[in-house]
XYZ file of C-alpha atoms in Angstrom:
363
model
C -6.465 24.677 7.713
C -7.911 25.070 11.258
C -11.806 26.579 11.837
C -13.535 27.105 14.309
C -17.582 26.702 13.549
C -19.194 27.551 16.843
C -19.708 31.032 17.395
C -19.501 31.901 20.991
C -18.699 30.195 24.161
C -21.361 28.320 26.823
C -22.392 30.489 29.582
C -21.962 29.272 33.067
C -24.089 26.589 33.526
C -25.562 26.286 30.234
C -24.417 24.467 27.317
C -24.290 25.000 23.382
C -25.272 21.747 21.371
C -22.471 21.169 18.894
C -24.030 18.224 17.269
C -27.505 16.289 17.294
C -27.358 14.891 21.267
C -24.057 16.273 22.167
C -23.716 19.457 24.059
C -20.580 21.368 25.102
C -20.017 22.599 28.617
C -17.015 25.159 30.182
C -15.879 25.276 33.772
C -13.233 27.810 35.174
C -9.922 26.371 36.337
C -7.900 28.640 38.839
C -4.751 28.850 36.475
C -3.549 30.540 33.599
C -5.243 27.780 31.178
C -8.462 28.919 32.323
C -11.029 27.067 31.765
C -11.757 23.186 30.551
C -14.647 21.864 28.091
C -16.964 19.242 29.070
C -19.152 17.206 27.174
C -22.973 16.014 27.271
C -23.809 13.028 25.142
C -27.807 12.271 25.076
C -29.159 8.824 25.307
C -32.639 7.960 24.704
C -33.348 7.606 28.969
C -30.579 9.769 29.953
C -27.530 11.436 29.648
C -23.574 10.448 29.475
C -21.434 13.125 31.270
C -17.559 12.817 29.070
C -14.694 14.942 31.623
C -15.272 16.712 35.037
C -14.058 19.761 35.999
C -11.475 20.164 38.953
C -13.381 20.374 43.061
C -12.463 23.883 43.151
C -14.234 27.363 43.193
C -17.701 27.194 41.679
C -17.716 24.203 39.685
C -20.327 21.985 42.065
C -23.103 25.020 41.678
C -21.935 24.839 37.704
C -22.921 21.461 37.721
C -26.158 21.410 39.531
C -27.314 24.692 37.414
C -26.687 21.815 34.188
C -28.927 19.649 35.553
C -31.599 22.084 36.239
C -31.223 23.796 32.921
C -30.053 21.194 30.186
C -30.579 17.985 31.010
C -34.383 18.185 30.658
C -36.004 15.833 33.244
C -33.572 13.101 32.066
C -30.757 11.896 34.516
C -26.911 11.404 34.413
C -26.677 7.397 33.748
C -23.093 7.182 33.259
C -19.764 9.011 34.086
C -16.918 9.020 31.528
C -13.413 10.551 31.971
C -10.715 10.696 29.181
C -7.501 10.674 31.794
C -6.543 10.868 35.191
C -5.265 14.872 35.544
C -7.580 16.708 38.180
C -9.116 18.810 36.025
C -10.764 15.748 33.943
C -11.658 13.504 36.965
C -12.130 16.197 39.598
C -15.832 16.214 40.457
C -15.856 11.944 39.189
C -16.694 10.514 42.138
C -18.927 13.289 43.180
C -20.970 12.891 39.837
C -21.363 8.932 40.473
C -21.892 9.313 43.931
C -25.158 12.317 43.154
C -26.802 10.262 40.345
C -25.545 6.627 41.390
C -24.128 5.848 38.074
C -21.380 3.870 36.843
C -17.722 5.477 36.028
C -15.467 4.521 33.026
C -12.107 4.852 32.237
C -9.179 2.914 30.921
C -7.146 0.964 33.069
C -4.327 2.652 33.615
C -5.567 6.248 34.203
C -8.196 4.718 36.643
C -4.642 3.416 38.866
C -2.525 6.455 38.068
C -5.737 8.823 39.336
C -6.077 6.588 42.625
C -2.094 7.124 42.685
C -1.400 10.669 42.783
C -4.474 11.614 44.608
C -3.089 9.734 47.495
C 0.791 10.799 47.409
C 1.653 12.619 50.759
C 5.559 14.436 51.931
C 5.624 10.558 53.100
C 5.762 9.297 49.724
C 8.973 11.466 48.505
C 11.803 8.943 48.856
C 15.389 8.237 47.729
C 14.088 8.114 44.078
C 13.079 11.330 43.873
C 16.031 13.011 45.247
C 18.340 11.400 43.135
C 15.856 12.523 40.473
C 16.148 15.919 41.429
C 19.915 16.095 41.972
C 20.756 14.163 38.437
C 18.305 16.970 36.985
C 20.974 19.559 38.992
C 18.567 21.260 41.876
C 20.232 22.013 44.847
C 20.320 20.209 48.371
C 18.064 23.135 50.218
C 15.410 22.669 46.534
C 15.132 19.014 46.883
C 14.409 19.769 50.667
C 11.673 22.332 49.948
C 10.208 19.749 47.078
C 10.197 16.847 50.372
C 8.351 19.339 52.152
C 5.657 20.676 49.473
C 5.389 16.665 47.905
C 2.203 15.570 47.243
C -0.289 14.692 44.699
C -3.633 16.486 43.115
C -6.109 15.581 46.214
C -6.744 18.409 47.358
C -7.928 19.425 43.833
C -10.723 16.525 43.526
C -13.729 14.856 45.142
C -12.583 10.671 46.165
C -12.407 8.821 43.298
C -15.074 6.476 42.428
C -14.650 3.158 44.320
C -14.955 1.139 41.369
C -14.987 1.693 37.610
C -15.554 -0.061 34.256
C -12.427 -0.582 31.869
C -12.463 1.420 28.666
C -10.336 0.236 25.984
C -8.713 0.614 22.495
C -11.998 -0.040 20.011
C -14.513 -0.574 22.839
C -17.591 1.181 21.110
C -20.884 1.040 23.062
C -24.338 2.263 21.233
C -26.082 5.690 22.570
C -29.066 7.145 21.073
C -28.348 4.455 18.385
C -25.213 5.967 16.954
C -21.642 3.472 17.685
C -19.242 5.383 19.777
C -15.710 4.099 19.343
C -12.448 4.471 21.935
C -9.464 5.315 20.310
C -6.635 5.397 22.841
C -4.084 7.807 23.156
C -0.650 7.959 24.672
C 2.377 10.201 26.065
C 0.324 13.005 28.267
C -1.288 10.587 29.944
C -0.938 6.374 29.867
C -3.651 5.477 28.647
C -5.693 8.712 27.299
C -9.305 7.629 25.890
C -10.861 9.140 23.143
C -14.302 9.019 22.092
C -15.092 8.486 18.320
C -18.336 8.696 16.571
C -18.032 7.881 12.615
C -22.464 8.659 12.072
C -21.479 12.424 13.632
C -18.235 12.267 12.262
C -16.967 13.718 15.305
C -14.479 13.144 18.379
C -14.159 14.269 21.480
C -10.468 14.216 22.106
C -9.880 15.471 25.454
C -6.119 16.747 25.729
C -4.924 14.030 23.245
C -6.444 17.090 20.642
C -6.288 20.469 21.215
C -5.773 23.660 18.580
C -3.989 26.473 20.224
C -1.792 24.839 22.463
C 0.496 21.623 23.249
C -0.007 19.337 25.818
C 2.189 18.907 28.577
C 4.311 15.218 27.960
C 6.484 15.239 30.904
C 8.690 12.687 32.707
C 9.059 12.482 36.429
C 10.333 11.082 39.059
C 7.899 8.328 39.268
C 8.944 6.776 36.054
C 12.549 8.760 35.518
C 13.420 6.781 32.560
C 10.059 7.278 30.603
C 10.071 7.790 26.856
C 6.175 9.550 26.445
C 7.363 12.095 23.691
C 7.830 8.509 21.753
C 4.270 7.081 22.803
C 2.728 10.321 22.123
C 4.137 10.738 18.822
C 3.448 7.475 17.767
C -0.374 8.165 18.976
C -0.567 10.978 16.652
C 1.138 9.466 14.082
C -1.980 6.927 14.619
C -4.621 9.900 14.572
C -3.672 10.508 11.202
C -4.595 7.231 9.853
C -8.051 6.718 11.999
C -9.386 9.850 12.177
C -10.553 11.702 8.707
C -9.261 15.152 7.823
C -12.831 16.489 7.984
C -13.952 15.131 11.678
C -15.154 17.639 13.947
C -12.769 17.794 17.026
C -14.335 18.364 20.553
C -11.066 19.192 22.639
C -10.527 19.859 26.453
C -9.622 23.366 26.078
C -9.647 25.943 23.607
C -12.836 25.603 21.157
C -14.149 22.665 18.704
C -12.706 22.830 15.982
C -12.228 20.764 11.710
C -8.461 20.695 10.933
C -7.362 17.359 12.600
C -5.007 16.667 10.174
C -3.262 19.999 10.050
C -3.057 20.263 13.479
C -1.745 16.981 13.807
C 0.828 17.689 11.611
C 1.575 21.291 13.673
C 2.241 18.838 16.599
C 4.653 16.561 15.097
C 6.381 19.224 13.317
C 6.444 21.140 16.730
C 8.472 18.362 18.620
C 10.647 17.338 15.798
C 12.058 21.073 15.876
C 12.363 20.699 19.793
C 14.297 17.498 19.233
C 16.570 19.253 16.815
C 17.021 22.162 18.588
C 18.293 20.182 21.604
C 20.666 17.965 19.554
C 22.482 20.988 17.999
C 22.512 22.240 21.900
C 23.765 19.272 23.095
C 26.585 19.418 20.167
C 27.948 22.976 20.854
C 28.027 22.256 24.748
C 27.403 19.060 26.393
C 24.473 20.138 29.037
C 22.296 19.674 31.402
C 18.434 19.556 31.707
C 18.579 23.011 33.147
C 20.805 23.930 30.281
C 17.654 23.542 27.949
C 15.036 24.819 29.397
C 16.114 27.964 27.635
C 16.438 25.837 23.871
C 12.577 24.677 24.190
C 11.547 27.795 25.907
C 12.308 31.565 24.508
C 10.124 33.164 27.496
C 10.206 33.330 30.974
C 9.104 30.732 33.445
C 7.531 31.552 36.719
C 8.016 28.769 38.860
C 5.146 26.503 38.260
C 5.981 26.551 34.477
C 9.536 25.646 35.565
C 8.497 22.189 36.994
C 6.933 21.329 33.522
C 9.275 22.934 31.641
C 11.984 20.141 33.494
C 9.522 17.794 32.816
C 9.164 18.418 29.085
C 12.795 18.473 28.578
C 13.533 15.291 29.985
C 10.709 13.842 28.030
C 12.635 14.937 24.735
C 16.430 14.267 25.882
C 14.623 10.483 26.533
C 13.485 10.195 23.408
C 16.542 11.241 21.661
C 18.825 8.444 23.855
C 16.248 5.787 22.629
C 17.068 7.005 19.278
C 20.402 6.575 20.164
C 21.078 10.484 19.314
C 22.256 11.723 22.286
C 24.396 10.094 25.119
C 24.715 11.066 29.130
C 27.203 10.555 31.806
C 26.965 11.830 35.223
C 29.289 15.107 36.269
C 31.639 15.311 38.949
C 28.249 17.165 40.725
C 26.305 13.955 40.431
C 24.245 15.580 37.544
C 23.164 14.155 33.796
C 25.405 15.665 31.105
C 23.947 15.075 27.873
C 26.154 14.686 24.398
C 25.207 14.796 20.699
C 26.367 11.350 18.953
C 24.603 11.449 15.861
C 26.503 11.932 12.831
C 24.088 12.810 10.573
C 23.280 15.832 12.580
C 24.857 18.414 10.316
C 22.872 17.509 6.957
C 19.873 17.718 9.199
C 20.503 20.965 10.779
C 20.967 21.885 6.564
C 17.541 20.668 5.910
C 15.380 22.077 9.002
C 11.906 23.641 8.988
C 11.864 27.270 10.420
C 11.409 26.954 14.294
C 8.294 25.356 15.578
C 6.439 28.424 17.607
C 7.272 27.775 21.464
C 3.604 26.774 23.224
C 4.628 25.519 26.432
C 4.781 24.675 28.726
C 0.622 24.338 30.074
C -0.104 21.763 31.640
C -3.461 20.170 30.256
């Protein structure tokens, strides 16, 4: 069962502490998901600041009302973000450029971040058009995607110049408790959680979250991607490190106990997704555009539609690596997907009742 301890929400620029040292922060974010938590984690001669906020709207006066109001005379020594997405590593370089303190991240979300803050119309190429047109858009909606290309820059301050790798069972002492990384994949490459066993508590950034699903999306990047497999391997992996009873500090929505059970929502979520796209697949070969309706039972507006593509791919890639589905390319140049799985009847005999649809919000 999922709880939620903490009654009521930070105000602007103020925090609520959640756990001895560790205080929990919300900025706004100008979209329908709106806000995103953001974590304080006291040291004995400072502070460590764990997620952002996105370089929009009021979030810079947010910050500077935190350090006139919580941190207490102590400074920011160190900047932490879990992944790359804007909304995580938005005000980054401006936090390590005000207080003159380090950044970490993993690897790979430090490159991807430096990657698609940089992407201009410039960088939309051959790749992603035939992306696009094996996905079925049109001519004239690949051309307005050329036009509109780009990446998240205009959404965050420069990224910090140089950084300081976080990896899979790093652990680093503050205020004399062990803090353990436990990394995540699938929404993001190489998504860093923050794990300590003396609070019995993580914050899990989107890798986590209790009300919705994050977004695991393939694009045109990386169009033969299998994240749905990385990311349910990852939480397949939760299951065993993290205990039942750990309070979970997520990106959005409120802390909450229940890992376990929500967890097991997750997994049970996709695994109805895949199904329900295999038993598509087997009444009609289609195309990604012909699911968008199977995942989703509600209407996209446009911005939902892009993840929505995304997401399906995601899930028709994992079920070709599982070697459930095959594809050949129309006489229109676009993917056609077909059921191949045999056992596919008994399995349609033995399903779950549908997983409720949460997506597509991108997190």
């Amino acid at each position: 069962m999922i709880s939620y301890p903490i009654e009521g929400l930070p105000e602007p620029g103020r925090s609520i502490e959640v756990a001895d040292g560790v205080h929990w922060l919300r900025m706004p974010l100008p979209m329908a998901l709106d806000h995103i938590n953001l974590y304080l984690i006291e040291d004995e001669d400072g502070w460590l600041i764990v997620d952002t906020g996105i370089a929009l709207g009021p979030t810079e006066s947010l910050w500077e009302e935190v350090f006139t109001h919580v941190l207490a005379d102590k400074p920011v020594k160190a900047v932490i973000c879990t992944h790359f997405h804007p909304d995580h590593t938005g005000m980054a370089g401006w936090l390590c450029e005000r207080w003159r303190v380090p950044f970490y991240m993993s690897w790979a979300e430090y490159y991807s971040g430096v990657n698609f803050s940089r992407l201009t119309p410039e960088d939309f190429s051959w790749t992603h058009e035939q992306h696009m047109a094996r996905i079925g858009y049109s001519p004239d909606q690949i051309e307005q995607a050329r036009k509109h290309f780009g990446g998240f820059g205009a959404y965050i301050k420069p990224m910090p110049k140089a950084f300081r790798r976080l990896q899979e069972g790093d652990s680093q002492l503050i205020n004399g408790r062990r803090w353990r990384v436990i990394v995540g994949r699938g929404h993001s490459p190489e998504h860093a959680c923050l794990y300590c066993e003396a609070l019995n508590l993580m914050i899990s950034g989107d890798q986590l979250i209790p009300r919705i699903t994050s977004n695991i999306s393939v694009n045109a990047n990386e169009p033969e991607a299998n994240p749905l497999r990385d990311w349910l391997q990852s939480l397949e992996r939760l299951l065993e490190v993290v205990p039942d009873d750990t309070f979970i500090l997520p990106a959005h929505n409120e802390p909450f106990y229940g890992a376990h059970a929500r967890i097991r929502q997750l997994i049970e979520h996709h695994e109805e997704h895949l199904l329900a796209i295999e038993e598509a697949c087997a009444a009609s070969p289609g195309t990604v555009m012909d699911m968008l309706p199977v995942l989703f039972k509600r209407n996209l507006d446009a911005q939902q539609v892009g993840m929505a593509v995304g997401e399906c791919i995601a899930h028709l890639n994992y079920l070709l690596g599982r070697g459930q589905l095959s594809r050949k390319i129309d006489e229109h140049g676009v993917y056609r997907y077909y059921s191949v799985d045999e056992t596919l009847p008994q399995r349609l005999r033995q399903r779950s009742p549908e997983a409720a649809d949460e997506g597509p919000l991108q997190v």
